[in-house]
Amino acid sequence: MAFLNEEELESKIKELSGEILKVRNEIEAKDKERSELRNELNKVREELSAVINQLNGKRNELKSVKDEIAKLRKNRDDIVNTLKQLKDRRVELLQRIKELINRVRKYRELLRMVNDIIGGKPVDKEKLKELIDKLEFEHEISPTDPEKEWEFFRTIQQLERELNAAEVLSRIKEYINRDSQEIEKMRKERMELGQQMRDLYNNALANIKAQIQELKKKREAIVNEIAQLKGRRDSLKARRDELKRAILSKSAEIKELRTRLRELNEELNKYQLLLAAARKSKNLA
């Protein structure tokens, strides 16, 4: 370094002092900017944490809604299965009713045929039995007469035919009555099953379907909210990362300026020492 006079040293010191002040001001400005960035970063982190909490809450709410929909769907499927079973039972009853109606029709046809055989007159089985017993008793105690014997056997045969017909009629009527009662019982059961099906469909099933539709709308709304929250979360994350990079950049700039400030201070001290030495030398002279 060339030898500098006092005036040049003072000028150099003044120049260095001005540059030092400028660097200090730059450091202060950049430090202020970095503080502002840090404050903004803290706010972004707080908002990001709040958004993530909201997002987790909405996810839990969505899971709850999905679980409720699944539960209702199972109930709906159970009701549909019950309706199918009831329908199958009604079909089974209808088929059985048709079979019994057909059988009763055949019994009635048979009843008419037997009535035709006995002339359609009402028959009292007990009286017929008493009459047969009386005739047999009288026959046993009466003298033997070929003509009366023959008449007796013809009468007995006729009475026995009528008795058999009466017994057949009685059984047929029992069958008709039995099957008619069974038909009526099954018809009543079909009506009850039909009412049960209508109640299940119009009340339970319709109510469950309505609940499922409402929950689907709620699920869709929550999904949209989650999508919006995700977008907000990603935007905040991007801003957070941007701020972190900006803070690191500012920190690097401040570090460089402080290094420059240290160098300038060292250079200033050197020239101040030179100026002091020059003035001392001048005073000694």
mmCIF file of C-alpha atoms in Angstrom:
data_model
loop_
_atom_site.group_PDB
_atom_site.id
_atom_site.type_symbol
_atom_site.label_atom_id
_atom_site.label_comp_id
_atom_site.label_asym_id
_atom_site.label_seq_id
_atom_site.Cartn_x
_atom_site.Cartn_y
_atom_site.Cartn_z
ATOM 1 C CA MET A 1 0.000 0.000 0.000
ATOM 2 C CA ALA A 2 1.421 3.413 -0.973
ATOM 3 C CA PHE A 3 2.124 5.900 1.810
ATOM 4 C CA LEU A 4 -0.831 8.221 2.370
ATOM 5 C CA ASN A 5 -0.712 11.676 3.901
ATOM 6 C CA GLU A 6 -2.961 12.820 6.713
ATOM 7 C CA GLU A 7 -5.541 14.342 4.418
ATOM 8 C CA GLU A 8 -5.789 11.167 2.333
ATOM 9 C CA LEU A 9 -6.079 9.054 5.479
ATOM 10 C CA GLU A 10 -8.909 11.226 6.778
ATOM 11 C CA SER A 11 -10.685 10.963 3.431
ATOM 12 C CA LYS A 12 -10.254 7.199 3.421
ATOM 13 C CA ILE A 13 -11.564 6.954 7.009
ATOM 14 C CA LYS A 14 -14.555 9.088 6.093
ATOM 15 C CA GLU A 15 -15.243 6.909 3.064
ATOM 16 C CA LEU A 16 -14.995 3.733 5.132
ATOM 17 C CA SER A 17 -17.232 5.165 7.870
ATOM 18 C CA GLY A 18 -19.879 6.031 5.306
ATOM 19 C CA GLU A 19 -19.717 2.562 3.787
ATOM 20 C CA ILE A 20 -19.884 1.002 7.263
ATOM 21 C CA LEU A 21 -23.008 3.046 8.049
ATOM 22 C CA LYS A 22 -24.524 1.998 4.745
ATOM 23 C CA VAL A 23 -23.795 -1.699 5.449
ATOM 24 C CA ARG A 24 -25.206 -1.373 8.950
ATOM 25 C CA ASN A 25 -28.366 0.168 7.558
ATOM 26 C CA GLU A 26 -28.626 -2.673 5.020
ATOM 27 C CA ILE A 27 -28.175 -5.240 7.788
ATOM 28 C CA GLU A 28 -30.825 -3.528 9.895
ATOM 29 C CA ALA A 29 -33.242 -3.387 6.938
ATOM 30 C CA LYS A 30 -32.665 -6.997 5.982
ATOM 31 C CA ASP A 31 -32.939 -8.095 9.620
ATOM 32 C CA LYS A 32 -36.262 -6.249 9.811
ATOM 33 C CA GLU A 33 -37.403 -7.975 6.607
ATOM 34 C CA ARG A 34 -36.328 -11.323 8.039
ATOM 35 C CA SER A 35 -38.290 -10.645 11.267
ATOM 36 C CA GLU A 36 -41.357 -9.804 9.201
ATOM 37 C CA LEU A 37 -40.887 -13.019 7.232
ATOM 38 C CA ARG A 38 -40.546 -14.978 10.481
ATOM 39 C CA ASN A 39 -43.713 -13.376 11.867
ATOM 40 C CA GLU A 40 -45.557 -14.256 8.685
ATOM 41 C CA LEU A 41 -44.120 -17.773 8.831
ATOM 42 C CA ASN A 42 -45.456 -18.195 12.380
ATOM 43 C CA LYS A 43 -48.888 -17.016 11.273
ATOM 44 C CA VAL A 44 -48.818 -19.375 8.285
ATOM 45 C CA ARG A 45 -47.790 -22.257 10.543
ATOM 46 C CA GLU A 46 -50.621 -21.464 12.968
ATOM 47 C CA GLU A 47 -53.135 -21.278 10.120
ATOM 48 C CA LEU A 48 -51.729 -24.461 8.608
ATOM 49 C CA SER A 49 -52.076 -26.253 11.944
ATOM 50 C CA ALA A 50 -55.694 -25.037 12.226
ATOM 51 C CA VAL A 51 -56.463 -26.186 8.669
ATOM 52 C CA ILE A 52 -54.907 -29.610 9.335
ATOM 53 C CA ASN A 53 -57.010 -29.934 12.500
ATOM 54 C CA GLN A 54 -60.134 -29.010 10.513
ATOM 55 C CA LEU A 55 -59.125 -31.496 7.838
ATOM 56 C CA ASN A 56 -58.695 -34.284 10.400
ATOM 57 C CA GLY A 57 -62.051 -33.365 11.944
ATOM 58 C CA LYS A 58 -63.766 -33.527 8.547
ATOM 59 C CA ARG A 59 -62.109 -36.861 7.808
ATOM 60 C CA ASN A 60 -63.431 -38.264 11.085
ATOM 61 C CA GLU A 61 -66.857 -36.819 10.283
ATOM 62 C CA LEU A 62 -66.707 -38.400 6.823
ATOM 63 C CA LYS A 63 -65.799 -41.768 8.327
ATOM 64 C CA SER A 64 -68.710 -41.482 10.756
ATOM 65 C CA VAL A 65 -71.111 -40.695 7.893
ATOM 66 C CA LYS A 66 -69.763 -43.596 5.807
ATOM 67 C CA ASP A 67 -70.146 -45.967 8.767
ATOM 68 C CA GLU A 68 -73.734 -44.787 9.275
ATOM 69 C CA ILE A 69 -74.499 -45.268 5.565
ATOM 70 C CA ALA A 70 -73.030 -48.780 5.701
ATOM 71 C CA LYS A 71 -75.144 -49.556 8.771
ATOM 72 C CA LEU A 72 -78.315 -48.248 7.102
ATOM 73 C CA ARG A 73 -77.532 -50.190 3.928
ATOM 74 C CA LYS A 74 -77.231 -53.374 5.956
ATOM 75 C CA ASN A 75 -80.595 -52.632 7.601
ATOM 76 C CA ARG A 76 -82.036 -51.914 4.172
ATOM 77 C CA ASP A 77 -80.691 -55.194 2.791
ATOM 78 C CA ASP A 78 -82.109 -57.049 5.804
ATOM 79 C CA ILE A 79 -85.538 -55.507 5.176
ATOM 80 C CA VAL A 80 -85.333 -56.310 1.448
ATOM 81 C CA ASN A 81 -84.430 -59.891 2.336
ATOM 82 C CA THR A 82 -87.363 -60.037 4.772
ATOM 83 C CA LEU A 83 -89.675 -58.664 2.064
ATOM 84 C CA LYS A 84 -88.441 -61.364 -0.311
ATOM 85 C CA GLN A 85 -89.103 -64.058 2.279
ATOM 86 C CA LEU A 86 -92.581 -62.674 2.929
ATOM 87 C CA LYS A 87 -93.276 -62.520 -0.799
ATOM 88 C CA ASP A 88 -92.094 -66.102 -1.268
ATOM 89 C CA ARG A 89 -94.334 -67.183 1.614
ATOM 90 C CA ARG A 90 -97.331 -65.398 0.036
ATOM 91 C CA VAL A 91 -96.629 -67.124 -3.288
ATOM 92 C CA GLU A 92 -96.369 -70.452 -1.467
ATOM 93 C CA LEU A 93 -99.676 -69.795 0.320
ATOM 94 C CA LEU A 94 -101.384 -68.769 -2.901
ATOM 95 C CA GLN A 95 -100.253 -71.971 -4.590
ATOM 96 C CA ARG A 96 -101.488 -74.030 -1.648
ATOM 97 C CA ILE A 97 -104.821 -72.152 -1.627
ATOM 98 C CA LYS A 98 -105.272 -72.893 -5.332
ATOM 99 C CA GLU A 99 -104.562 -76.571 -4.691
ATOM 100 C CA LEU A 100 -107.095 -76.687 -1.822
ATOM 101 C CA ILE A 101 -109.726 -74.786 -3.827
ATOM 102 C CA ASN A 102 -109.305 -77.302 -6.624
ATOM 103 C CA ARG A 103 -109.586 -80.151 -4.141
ATOM 104 C CA VAL A 104 -112.708 -78.653 -2.550
ATOM 105 C CA ARG A 105 -114.207 -78.280 -6.013
ATOM 106 C CA LYS A 106 -113.618 -81.978 -6.646
ATOM 107 C CA TYR A 107 -115.116 -82.845 -3.237
ATOM 108 C CA ARG A 108 -118.215 -80.806 -4.094
ATOM 109 C CA GLU A 109 -118.519 -82.603 -7.420
ATOM 110 C CA LEU A 110 -118.232 -85.912 -5.580
ATOM 111 C CA LEU A 111 -120.793 -84.672 -3.045
ATOM 112 C CA ARG A 112 -123.277 -83.950 -5.844
ATOM 113 C CA MET A 113 -122.674 -87.399 -7.344
ATOM 114 C CA VAL A 114 -123.366 -89.133 -3.998
ATOM 115 C CA ASN A 115 -126.452 -87.000 -3.469
ATOM 116 C CA ASP A 116 -127.680 -88.038 -6.881
ATOM 117 C CA ILE A 117 -127.198 -91.680 -5.904
ATOM 118 C CA ILE A 118 -129.294 -91.338 -2.772
ATOM 119 C CA GLY A 119 -131.827 -89.113 -4.467
ATOM 120 C CA GLY A 120 -130.722 -85.909 -2.833
ATOM 121 C CA LYS A 121 -132.687 -86.581 0.342
ATOM 122 C CA PRO A 122 -131.078 -85.874 3.731
ATOM 123 C CA VAL A 123 -129.893 -88.974 5.523
ATOM 124 C CA ASP A 124 -129.697 -89.487 9.285
ATOM 125 C CA LYS A 125 -126.998 -92.085 9.931
ATOM 126 C CA GLU A 126 -128.108 -92.788 13.500
ATOM 127 C CA LYS A 127 -131.685 -93.426 12.482
ATOM 128 C CA LEU A 128 -130.502 -95.695 9.681
ATOM 129 C CA LYS A 129 -128.398 -97.693 12.134
ATOM 130 C CA GLU A 130 -131.328 -97.970 14.536
ATOM 131 C CA LEU A 131 -133.616 -99.064 11.691
ATOM 132 C CA ILE A 132 -131.163 -101.715 10.508
ATOM 133 C CA ASP A 133 -130.726 -103.038 14.065
ATOM 134 C CA LYS A 134 -134.531 -103.127 14.528
ATOM 135 C CA LEU A 135 -135.122 -104.987 11.247
ATOM 136 C CA GLU A 136 -132.417 -107.524 12.045
ATOM 137 C CA PHE A 137 -133.905 -108.081 15.486
ATOM 138 C CA GLU A 138 -137.404 -108.550 14.099
ATOM 139 C CA HIS A 139 -136.042 -110.883 11.435
ATOM 140 C CA GLU A 140 -134.435 -113.050 14.076
ATOM 141 C CA ILE A 141 -137.630 -113.397 16.100
ATOM 142 C CA SER A 142 -139.998 -113.697 13.123
ATOM 143 C CA PRO A 143 -140.978 -117.048 11.487
ATOM 144 C CA THR A 144 -139.053 -117.964 8.396
ATOM 145 C CA ASP A 145 -140.801 -116.991 5.170
ATOM 146 C CA PRO A 146 -138.885 -117.132 1.863
ATOM 147 C CA GLU A 147 -140.653 -114.116 0.448
ATOM 148 C CA LYS A 148 -140.209 -112.082 3.620
ATOM 149 C CA GLU A 149 -136.615 -113.291 3.835
ATOM 150 C CA TRP A 150 -135.928 -111.963 0.388
ATOM 151 C CA GLU A 151 -137.701 -108.694 1.137
ATOM 152 C CA PHE A 152 -135.709 -108.396 4.344
ATOM 153 C CA PHE A 153 -132.372 -108.791 2.547
ATOM 154 C CA ARG A 154 -133.308 -106.300 -0.149
ATOM 155 C CA THR A 155 -134.370 -103.764 2.487
ATOM 156 C CA ILE A 156 -131.226 -104.322 4.507
ATOM 157 C CA GLN A 157 -129.026 -103.923 1.412
ATOM 158 C CA GLN A 158 -130.783 -100.709 0.471
ATOM 159 C CA LEU A 159 -130.453 -99.341 3.978
ATOM 160 C CA GLU A 160 -126.787 -100.307 4.142
ATOM 161 C CA ARG A 161 -126.170 -98.591 0.796
ATOM 162 C CA GLU A 162 -127.835 -95.474 2.160
ATOM 163 C CA LEU A 163 -125.819 -95.729 5.368
ATOM 164 C CA ASN A 164 -122.568 -96.087 3.420
ATOM 165 C CA ALA A 165 -123.557 -93.152 1.248
ATOM 166 C CA ALA A 166 -124.348 -91.128 4.356
ATOM 167 C CA GLU A 167 -120.973 -91.980 5.840
ATOM 168 C CA VAL A 168 -119.295 -91.007 2.567
ATOM 169 C CA LEU A 169 -121.268 -87.759 2.524
ATOM 170 C CA SER A 170 -120.242 -87.080 6.100
ATOM 171 C CA ARG A 171 -116.566 -87.640 5.348
ATOM 172 C CA ILE A 172 -116.742 -85.532 2.197
ATOM 173 C CA LYS A 173 -118.357 -82.692 4.139
ATOM 174 C CA GLU A 174 -115.663 -83.002 6.804
ATOM 175 C CA TYR A 175 -113.000 -82.781 4.097
ATOM 176 C CA ILE A 176 -114.687 -79.771 2.534
ATOM 177 C CA ASN A 177 -115.037 -78.067 5.918
ATOM 178 C CA ARG A 178 -111.446 -78.890 6.861
ATOM 179 C CA ASP A 179 -110.016 -77.584 3.571
ATOM 180 C CA SER A 180 -112.291 -74.530 3.611
ATOM 181 C CA GLN A 181 -111.055 -73.620 7.065
ATOM 182 C CA GLU A 182 -107.476 -74.121 5.925
ATOM 183 C CA ILE A 183 -108.128 -71.910 2.890
ATOM 184 C CA GLU A 184 -109.605 -69.191 5.079
ATOM 185 C CA LYS A 185 -106.673 -69.446 7.497
ATOM 186 C CA MET A 186 -104.120 -69.150 4.696
ATOM 187 C CA ARG A 187 -106.031 -66.272 3.083
ATOM 188 C CA LYS A 188 -105.925 -64.443 6.398
ATOM 189 C CA GLU A 189 -102.209 -65.144 6.692
ATOM 190 C CA ARG A 190 -101.664 -63.812 3.154
ATOM 191 C CA MET A 191 -103.532 -60.626 4.046
ATOM 192 C CA GLU A 192 -101.458 -60.207 7.201
ATOM 193 C CA LEU A 193 -98.252 -60.821 5.260
ATOM 194 C CA GLY A 194 -99.348 -58.288 2.643
ATOM 195 C CA GLN A 195 -99.987 -55.683 5.331
ATOM 196 C CA GLN A 196 -96.644 -56.472 6.935
ATOM 197 C CA MET A 197 -94.917 -56.033 3.568
ATOM 198 C CA ARG A 198 -96.667 -52.694 2.980
ATOM 199 C CA ASP A 199 -95.676 -51.497 6.444
ATOM 200 C CA LEU A 200 -92.066 -52.530 5.925
ATOM 201 C CA TYR A 201 -91.883 -50.929 2.482
ATOM 202 C CA ASN A 202 -93.802 -47.713 3.166
ATOM 203 C CA ASN A 203 -92.386 -47.064 6.633
ATOM 204 C CA ALA A 204 -89.127 -48.812 7.510
ATOM 205 C CA LEU A 205 -87.635 -49.182 4.023
ATOM 206 C CA ALA A 206 -88.763 -45.768 2.777
ATOM 207 C CA ASN A 207 -87.406 -44.140 5.935
ATOM 208 C CA ILE A 208 -84.042 -45.864 5.590
ATOM 209 C CA LYS A 209 -83.794 -44.887 1.908
ATOM 210 C CA ALA A 210 -84.534 -41.259 2.821
ATOM 211 C CA GLN A 211 -81.868 -41.333 5.549
ATOM 212 C CA ILE A 212 -79.328 -42.816 3.131
ATOM 213 C CA GLN A 213 -80.054 -40.070 0.571
ATOM 214 C CA GLU A 214 -79.628 -37.357 3.210
ATOM 215 C CA LEU A 215 -76.365 -38.908 4.396
ATOM 216 C CA LYS A 216 -75.118 -39.141 0.794
ATOM 217 C CA LYS A 217 -75.721 -35.403 0.398
ATOM 218 C CA LYS A 218 -73.907 -34.795 3.681
ATOM 219 C CA ARG A 219 -71.051 -37.063 2.556
ATOM 220 C CA GLU A 220 -70.754 -35.154 -0.731
ATOM 221 C CA ALA A 221 -70.697 -31.822 1.134
ATOM 222 C CA ILE A 222 -67.970 -33.090 3.481
ATOM 223 C CA VAL A 223 -65.932 -34.423 0.541
ATOM 224 C CA ASN A 224 -66.127 -30.961 -1.073
ATOM 225 C CA GLU A 225 -65.077 -29.317 2.204
ATOM 226 C CA ILE A 226 -62.155 -31.742 2.493
ATOM 227 C CA ALA A 227 -61.096 -30.925 -1.070
ATOM 228 C CA GLN A 228 -61.188 -27.185 -0.255
ATOM 229 C CA LEU A 229 -59.253 -27.723 2.976
ATOM 230 C CA LYS A 230 -56.665 -29.803 1.128
ATOM 231 C CA GLY A 231 -56.256 -27.002 -1.385
ATOM 232 C CA ARG A 232 -55.867 -24.479 1.432
ATOM 233 C CA ARG A 233 -53.424 -26.789 3.229
ATOM 234 C CA ASP A 234 -51.284 -27.255 0.119
ATOM 235 C CA SER A 235 -51.318 -23.493 -0.526
ATOM 236 C CA LEU A 236 -50.206 -22.799 3.049
ATOM 237 C CA LYS A 237 -47.496 -25.453 2.822
ATOM 238 C CA ALA A 238 -46.215 -23.857 -0.374
ATOM 239 C CA ARG A 239 -46.239 -20.413 1.277
ATOM 240 C CA ARG A 240 -44.513 -21.842 4.363
ATOM 241 C CA ASP A 241 -41.754 -23.387 2.257
ATOM 242 C CA GLU A 242 -41.438 -20.152 0.273
ATOM 243 C CA LEU A 243 -41.065 -18.139 3.482
ATOM 244 C CA LYS A 244 -38.498 -20.567 4.872
ATOM 245 C CA ARG A 245 -36.444 -20.206 1.685
ATOM 246 C CA ALA A 246 -36.794 -16.430 1.849
ATOM 247 C CA ILE A 247 -35.674 -16.395 5.510
ATOM 248 C CA LEU A 248 -32.670 -18.569 4.678
ATOM 249 C CA SER A 249 -31.820 -16.249 1.800
ATOM 250 C CA LYS A 250 -32.108 -13.177 4.047
ATOM 251 C CA SER A 251 -29.979 -14.889 6.690
ATOM 252 C CA ALA A 252 -27.323 -15.605 4.059
ATOM 253 C CA GLU A 253 -27.403 -11.969 2.862
ATOM 254 C CA ILE A 254 -27.143 -10.714 6.453
ATOM 255 C CA LYS A 255 -24.235 -13.053 7.074
ATOM 256 C CA GLU A 256 -22.428 -11.715 3.974
ATOM 257 C CA LEU A 257 -23.130 -8.118 5.045
ATOM 258 C CA ARG A 258 -21.834 -8.786 8.568
ATOM 259 C CA THR A 259 -18.697 -10.313 7.090
ATOM 260 C CA ARG A 260 -18.346 -7.227 4.909
ATOM 261 C CA LEU A 261 -18.973 -5.008 7.965
ATOM 262 C CA ARG A 262 -16.284 -6.838 9.923
ATOM 263 C CA GLU A 263 -13.836 -6.374 7.065
ATOM 264 C CA LEU A 264 -14.697 -2.676 6.785
ATOM 265 C CA ASN A 265 -14.276 -2.207 10.558
ATOM 266 C CA GLU A 266 -10.888 -3.902 10.408
ATOM 267 C CA GLU A 267 -9.869 -1.680 7.481
ATOM 268 C CA LEU A 268 -11.181 1.407 9.302
ATOM 269 C CA ASN A 269 -9.201 0.527 12.431
ATOM 270 C CA LYS A 270 -6.107 0.145 10.304
ATOM 271 C CA TYR A 271 -6.489 3.592 8.731
ATOM 272 C CA GLN A 272 -7.341 5.137 12.072
ATOM 273 C CA LEU A 273 -4.128 3.717 13.489
ATOM 274 C CA LEU A 274 -2.210 5.074 10.502
ATOM 275 C CA LEU A 275 -3.804 8.493 10.965
ATOM 276 C CA ALA A 276 -2.965 8.475 14.637
ATOM 277 C CA ALA A 277 0.616 7.517 13.877
ATOM 278 C CA ALA A 278 0.870 10.258 11.184
ATOM 279 C CA ARG A 279 -0.415 12.911 13.580
ATOM 280 C CA LYS A 280 1.977 11.754 16.295
ATOM 281 C CA SER A 281 4.869 11.890 13.887
ATOM 282 C CA LYS A 282 3.823 15.393 12.827
ATOM 283 C CA ASN A 283 3.637 16.580 16.410
ATOM 284 C CA LEU A 284 7.083 15.155 17.166
ATOM 285 C CA ALA A 285 8.466 16.968 14.175
#
